[in-house]
Tab-separated table of C-alpha atoms in Angstrom:
chain	number	residue	atom	x	y	z
A	29	UNK	CA	22.966	-21.603	50.873
A	30	UNK	CA	20.168	-20.782	53.280
A	31	UNK	CA	16.553	-21.556	52.627
A	32	UNK	CA	15.641	-17.885	52.546
A	33	UNK	CA	18.323	-17.259	49.752
A	34	UNK	CA	16.953	-20.156	47.645
A	35	UNK	CA	13.465	-18.724	47.354
A	36	UNK	CA	12.397	-17.707	43.849
A	37	UNK	CA	12.223	-13.957	43.285
A	38	UNK	CA	8.854	-12.355	43.261
A	39	UNK	CA	7.809	-11.323	39.715
A	40	UNK	CA	7.882	-7.554	39.084
A	41	UNK	CA	4.332	-6.197	38.293
A	42	UNK	CA	4.673	-3.458	35.960
A	43	UNK	CA	1.734	-1.015	35.391
A	44	UNK	CA	-0.335	-1.591	32.107
A	45	UNK	CA	-0.445	1.121	29.343
A	46	UNK	CA	-3.473	3.439	29.651
A	47	UNK	CA	-6.532	1.862	28.028
A	48	UNK	CA	-5.782	-1.686	28.828
A	49	UNK	CA	-7.367	-3.915	31.495
A	50	UNK	CA	-4.883	-4.328	34.325
A	51	UNK	CA	-6.121	-8.033	34.680
A	52	UNK	CA	-5.894	-8.752	30.978
A	53	UNK	CA	-2.937	-10.896	30.025
A	54	UNK	CA	-0.696	-10.271	27.153
A	55	UNK	CA	-1.338	-13.234	24.704
A	56	UNK	CA	-2.862	-14.408	21.388
A	57	UNK	CA	-6.011	-16.565	20.746
A	58	UNK	CA	-6.461	-18.636	17.673
A	59	UNK	CA	-9.124	-18.105	16.127
A	60	UNK	CA	-10.074	-15.631	18.800
A	61	UNK	CA	-13.898	-16.107	18.436
A	62	UNK	CA	-14.759	-16.911	22.173
A	63	UNK	CA	-16.249	-14.107	24.257
A	64	UNK	CA	-16.237	-13.357	28.044
A	65	UNK	CA	-18.803	-15.538	29.775
A	66	UNK	CA	-18.641	-18.276	27.100
A	67	UNK	CA	-18.293	-21.776	28.402
A	68	UNK	CA	-14.651	-23.183	28.303
A	69	UNK	CA	-13.709	-26.788	28.920
A	70	UNK	CA	-10.005	-27.353	29.068
A	71	UNK	CA	-8.646	-30.128	26.679
A	72	UNK	CA	-6.204	-32.611	27.977
A	73	UNK	CA	-3.862	-35.220	26.320
A	74	UNK	CA	-0.951	-35.430	23.929
A	75	UNK	CA	-2.750	-33.750	20.971
A	76	UNK	CA	-3.691	-30.624	23.135
A	77	UNK	CA	-0.244	-30.357	24.532
A	78	UNK	CA	1.319	-30.351	20.932
A	79	UNK	CA	-1.224	-27.716	19.977
A	80	UNK	CA	-0.303	-25.472	22.948
A	81	UNK	CA	3.390	-25.811	21.939
A	82	UNK	CA	2.397	-24.881	18.430
A	83	UNK	CA	0.657	-21.717	19.554
A	84	UNK	CA	3.714	-20.923	21.871
A	85	UNK	CA	5.945	-21.062	18.801
A	86	UNK	CA	3.480	-18.810	16.876
A	87	UNK	CA	3.962	-16.407	19.831
A	88	UNK	CA	7.601	-16.349	19.526
A	89	UNK	CA	7.416	-15.772	15.782
A	90	UNK	CA	4.954	-12.894	16.557
A	91	UNK	CA	7.328	-11.204	18.928
A	92	UNK	CA	10.157	-11.692	16.451
A	93	UNK	CA	8.101	-10.137	13.776
A	94	UNK	CA	6.953	-7.029	15.749
A	95	UNK	CA	10.651	-6.521	16.767
A	96	UNK	CA	11.828	-6.736	13.172
A	97	UNK	CA	9.224	-4.296	12.275
A	98	UNK	CA	9.790	-1.729	14.914
A	99	UNK	CA	13.554	-1.779	14.619
A	100	UNK	CA	13.377	0.217	11.379
A	101	UNK	CA	10.052	2.041	11.927
A	102	UNK	CA	9.776	5.874	11.936
A	103	UNK	CA	8.888	5.874	15.614
A	104	UNK	CA	12.228	4.599	16.612
A	105	UNK	CA	14.247	6.895	14.341
A	106	UNK	CA	16.874	9.334	15.817
A	107	UNK	CA	19.962	9.141	17.935
A	108	UNK	CA	17.910	9.158	21.129
A	109	UNK	CA	16.473	5.711	20.496
A	110	UNK	CA	19.510	3.904	19.300
A	111	UNK	CA	19.266	1.477	22.427
A	112	UNK	CA	15.559	0.824	21.600
A	113	UNK	CA	16.551	-0.200	18.131
A	114	UNK	CA	19.321	-2.331	19.475
A	115	UNK	CA	16.836	-3.937	21.858
A	116	UNK	CA	14.440	-4.720	18.901
A	117	UNK	CA	17.441	-6.313	17.118
A	118	UNK	CA	18.327	-8.608	20.009
A	119	UNK	CA	14.684	-9.377	20.710
A	120	UNK	CA	14.057	-10.461	17.155
A	121	UNK	CA	17.166	-12.793	17.001
A	122	UNK	CA	16.292	-14.420	20.344
A	123	UNK	CA	12.682	-14.907	19.902
A	124	UNK	CA	13.118	-16.290	16.399
A	125	UNK	CA	16.021	-18.526	17.496
A	126	UNK	CA	13.960	-19.681	20.544
A	127	UNK	CA	11.742	-21.524	18.098
A	128	UNK	CA	14.661	-23.865	17.104
A	129	UNK	CA	16.520	-24.640	20.248
A	130	UNK	CA	16.020	-27.866	22.111
A	131	UNK	CA	13.968	-26.589	24.960
A	132	UNK	CA	11.093	-28.563	26.358
A	133	UNK	CA	7.484	-27.581	25.681
A	134	UNK	CA	4.263	-28.927	27.125
A	135	UNK	CA	4.433	-32.081	24.950
A	136	UNK	CA	8.432	-32.397	24.907
A	137	UNK	CA	10.873	-30.781	22.553
A	138	UNK	CA	8.729	-28.319	20.570
A	139	UNK	CA	11.334	-27.279	17.785
A	140	UNK	CA	10.200	-30.354	15.725
A	141	UNK	CA	6.864	-28.396	15.033
A	142	UNK	CA	8.779	-25.853	12.854
A	143	UNK	CA	11.943	-27.515	11.930
A	144	UNK	CA	10.363	-29.104	8.937
A	145	UNK	CA	9.113	-25.689	7.868
A	146	UNK	CA	12.741	-24.507	7.381
A	147	UNK	CA	13.010	-27.021	4.497
A	148	UNK	CA	10.516	-25.021	2.584
A	149	UNK	CA	12.592	-21.857	2.734
A	150	UNK	CA	14.197	-20.687	-0.446
A	151	UNK	CA	17.994	-20.436	-0.608
A	152	UNK	CA	18.176	-16.596	0.377
A	153	UNK	CA	15.546	-17.228	3.240
A	154	UNK	CA	17.579	-20.271	4.433
A	155	UNK	CA	20.915	-18.372	4.336
A	156	UNK	CA	19.062	-15.628	6.503
A	157	UNK	CA	17.812	-18.314	8.864
A	158	UNK	CA	21.326	-19.753	9.382
A	159	UNK	CA	22.834	-16.409	9.885
A	160	UNK	CA	20.435	-15.454	12.544
A	161	UNK	CA	20.851	-18.749	14.418
A	162	UNK	CA	24.650	-18.269	14.358
A	163	UNK	CA	24.220	-14.620	15.423
A	164	UNK	CA	22.137	-15.797	18.479
A	165	UNK	CA	24.747	-18.426	19.432
A	166	UNK	CA	27.914	-16.392	18.937
A	167	UNK	CA	26.905	-12.886	19.552
A	168	UNK	CA	23.405	-12.290	21.387
A	169	UNK	CA	23.097	-15.122	23.687
A	170	UNK	CA	26.550	-14.942	25.095
A	171	UNK	CA	29.134	-12.092	25.528
A	172	UNK	CA	32.534	-13.063	24.150
A	173	UNK	CA	35.177	-10.512	24.402
A	174	UNK	CA	36.698	-9.400	21.318
A	175	UNK	CA	34.294	-10.718	18.745
A	176	UNK	CA	31.566	-8.809	16.977
A	177	UNK	CA	29.268	-9.059	20.075
A	178	UNK	CA	31.349	-6.611	21.717
A	179	UNK	CA	34.651	-5.848	23.467
A	180	UNK	CA	35.540	-4.601	26.903
A	181	UNK	CA	38.305	-2.128	27.979
A	182	UNK	CA	39.478	-0.984	31.504
A	183	UNK	CA	41.790	2.084	31.366
A	184	UNK	CA	43.238	4.948	33.314
A	185	UNK	CA	42.240	8.326	31.998
A	186	UNK	CA	43.526	11.870	32.460
A	187	UNK	CA	45.569	14.541	30.891
A	188	UNK	CA	49.288	15.679	30.597
A	189	UNK	CA	50.894	17.765	33.059
A	190	UNK	CA	53.279	20.665	32.237
A	191	UNK	CA	56.124	18.236	31.455
A	192	UNK	CA	54.066	15.957	29.202
A	193	UNK	CA	53.765	13.266	31.689
A	194	UNK	CA	50.364	11.562	32.492
A	195	UNK	CA	48.262	13.042	35.197
A	196	UNK	CA	45.880	10.338	35.811
A	197	UNK	CA	42.445	11.423	37.242
A	198	UNK	CA	40.084	8.552	36.765
A	199	UNK	CA	39.998	4.700	35.962
A	200	UNK	CA	37.154	3.909	33.438
A	201	UNK	CA	35.408	0.655	32.463
A	202	UNK	CA	33.498	0.268	29.141
A	203	UNK	CA	31.845	-2.051	27.036
A	204	UNK	CA	31.205	-1.219	23.336
A	205	UNK	CA	29.237	-3.270	20.651
A	206	UNK	CA	28.049	-2.881	17.010
A	207	UNK	CA	24.699	-0.947	16.713
A	208	UNK	CA	22.635	-3.583	15.020
A	209	UNK	CA	22.424	-5.322	11.632
A	210	UNK	CA	19.328	-3.567	10.145
A	211	UNK	CA	19.531	-5.183	6.711
A	212	UNK	CA	19.388	-8.790	8.182
A	213	UNK	CA	16.205	-7.845	10.098
A	214	UNK	CA	14.452	-6.812	6.917
A	215	UNK	CA	15.183	-10.083	5.498
A	216	UNK	CA	14.219	-11.937	8.726
A	217	UNK	CA	10.846	-10.264	8.694
A	218	UNK	CA	10.142	-12.127	5.545
A	219	UNK	CA	11.431	-15.439	6.829
A	220	UNK	CA	9.327	-14.993	10.005
A	221	UNK	CA	6.194	-14.110	8.004
A	222	UNK	CA	6.601	-17.231	5.778
A	223	UNK	CA	7.211	-19.631	8.766
A	224	UNK	CA	4.313	-17.928	10.874
A	225	UNK	CA	1.896	-18.336	8.029
A	226	UNK	CA	2.791	-22.027	7.583
A	227	UNK	CA	2.559	-22.721	11.175
A	228	UNK	CA	-0.828	-20.979	11.435
A	229	UNK	CA	-2.139	-23.381	8.745
A	230	UNK	CA	-0.675	-26.356	10.882
A	231	UNK	CA	-2.344	-25.035	14.078
A	232	UNK	CA	-5.780	-24.831	12.230
A	233	UNK	CA	-5.268	-28.431	10.869
A	234	UNK	CA	-4.678	-29.747	14.397
A	235	UNK	CA	-7.625	-27.638	15.820
A	236	UNK	CA	-9.959	-28.989	13.116
A	237	UNK	CA	-8.892	-32.561	13.841
A	238	UNK	CA	-9.539	-32.191	17.505
A	239	UNK	CA	-12.836	-30.441	16.857
A	240	UNK	CA	-13.941	-33.331	14.596
A	241	UNK	CA	-13.318	-35.595	17.630
A	242	UNK	CA	-15.122	-33.594	19.968
A	243	UNK	CA	-18.247	-33.547	17.825
A	244	UNK	CA	-18.649	-37.228	18.238
A	245	UNK	CA	-17.838	-37.443	21.960
A	246	UNK	CA	-20.533	-35.106	23.338
A	247	UNK	CA	-21.616	-37.336	26.185
A	248	UNK	CA	-18.119	-37.416	27.662
A	249	UNK	CA	-17.697	-33.545	27.161
A	250	UNK	CA	-21.065	-32.936	28.992
A	251	UNK	CA	-19.608	-35.209	31.799
A	252	UNK	CA	-16.400	-33.181	32.014
A	253	UNK	CA	-18.337	-30.027	32.101
A	254	UNK	CA	-20.462	-31.336	34.934
A	255	UNK	CA	-17.480	-32.442	36.992
A	256	UNK	CA	-15.498	-29.404	36.108
A	257	UNK	CA	-12.618	-31.554	34.769
A	258	UNK	CA	-10.820	-31.370	31.406
A	259	UNK	CA	-12.031	-33.261	28.419
A	260	UNK	CA	-9.590	-36.012	27.286
A	261	UNK	CA	-10.057	-37.066	23.721
A	262	UNK	CA	-10.567	-40.857	23.043
A	263	UNK	CA	-7.649	-42.568	21.348
A	264	UNK	CA	-7.921	-42.757	17.698
């Protein structure tokens, strides 16, 4: 493969909806109190990396929550928005499941940050959790012909001639799938809310612990600010 062919594709920049700052990133900030122009000193180290991973999980749960909510909202009702509702269903399943796969975060595998929260689910919530992960693995993340993720077909199409014989005029290819599982999204919305709430408390706990360390390390923080380098918390 040539070097030109190996280049990473350039990201597609889509226009922002009216009223949004075109330079404003899509994201979350916990607790969201800082203002434009405030001093911001990056924090380095393992604890900061785990905190970043926890916030990235919170982001995935937020996306799953919004997808669950809008899949059965009045704004997406009607036959003309069937694919939009299907897209919400797939997004909810993928975003939620991504929290539990063995992908690497900033500090290493991040799934351990929410895996223990699954043990706090009640039996019905746990059943929903297991079903969604199985749906992601068997139906959403991969197309397997013939199962409930969908099926494909290629056929000759036409009509009958005067003698009843096939008069073929076209060859067609199709893929069909179930619409979506709306009841499971309604249940998943409750599961996501529970785990997201517990994760938020964990994020706050980690923030407060780091902030306590920062309050006792003013000299090194001032030095980091003067040098324009991250503050690396001392070992505890």
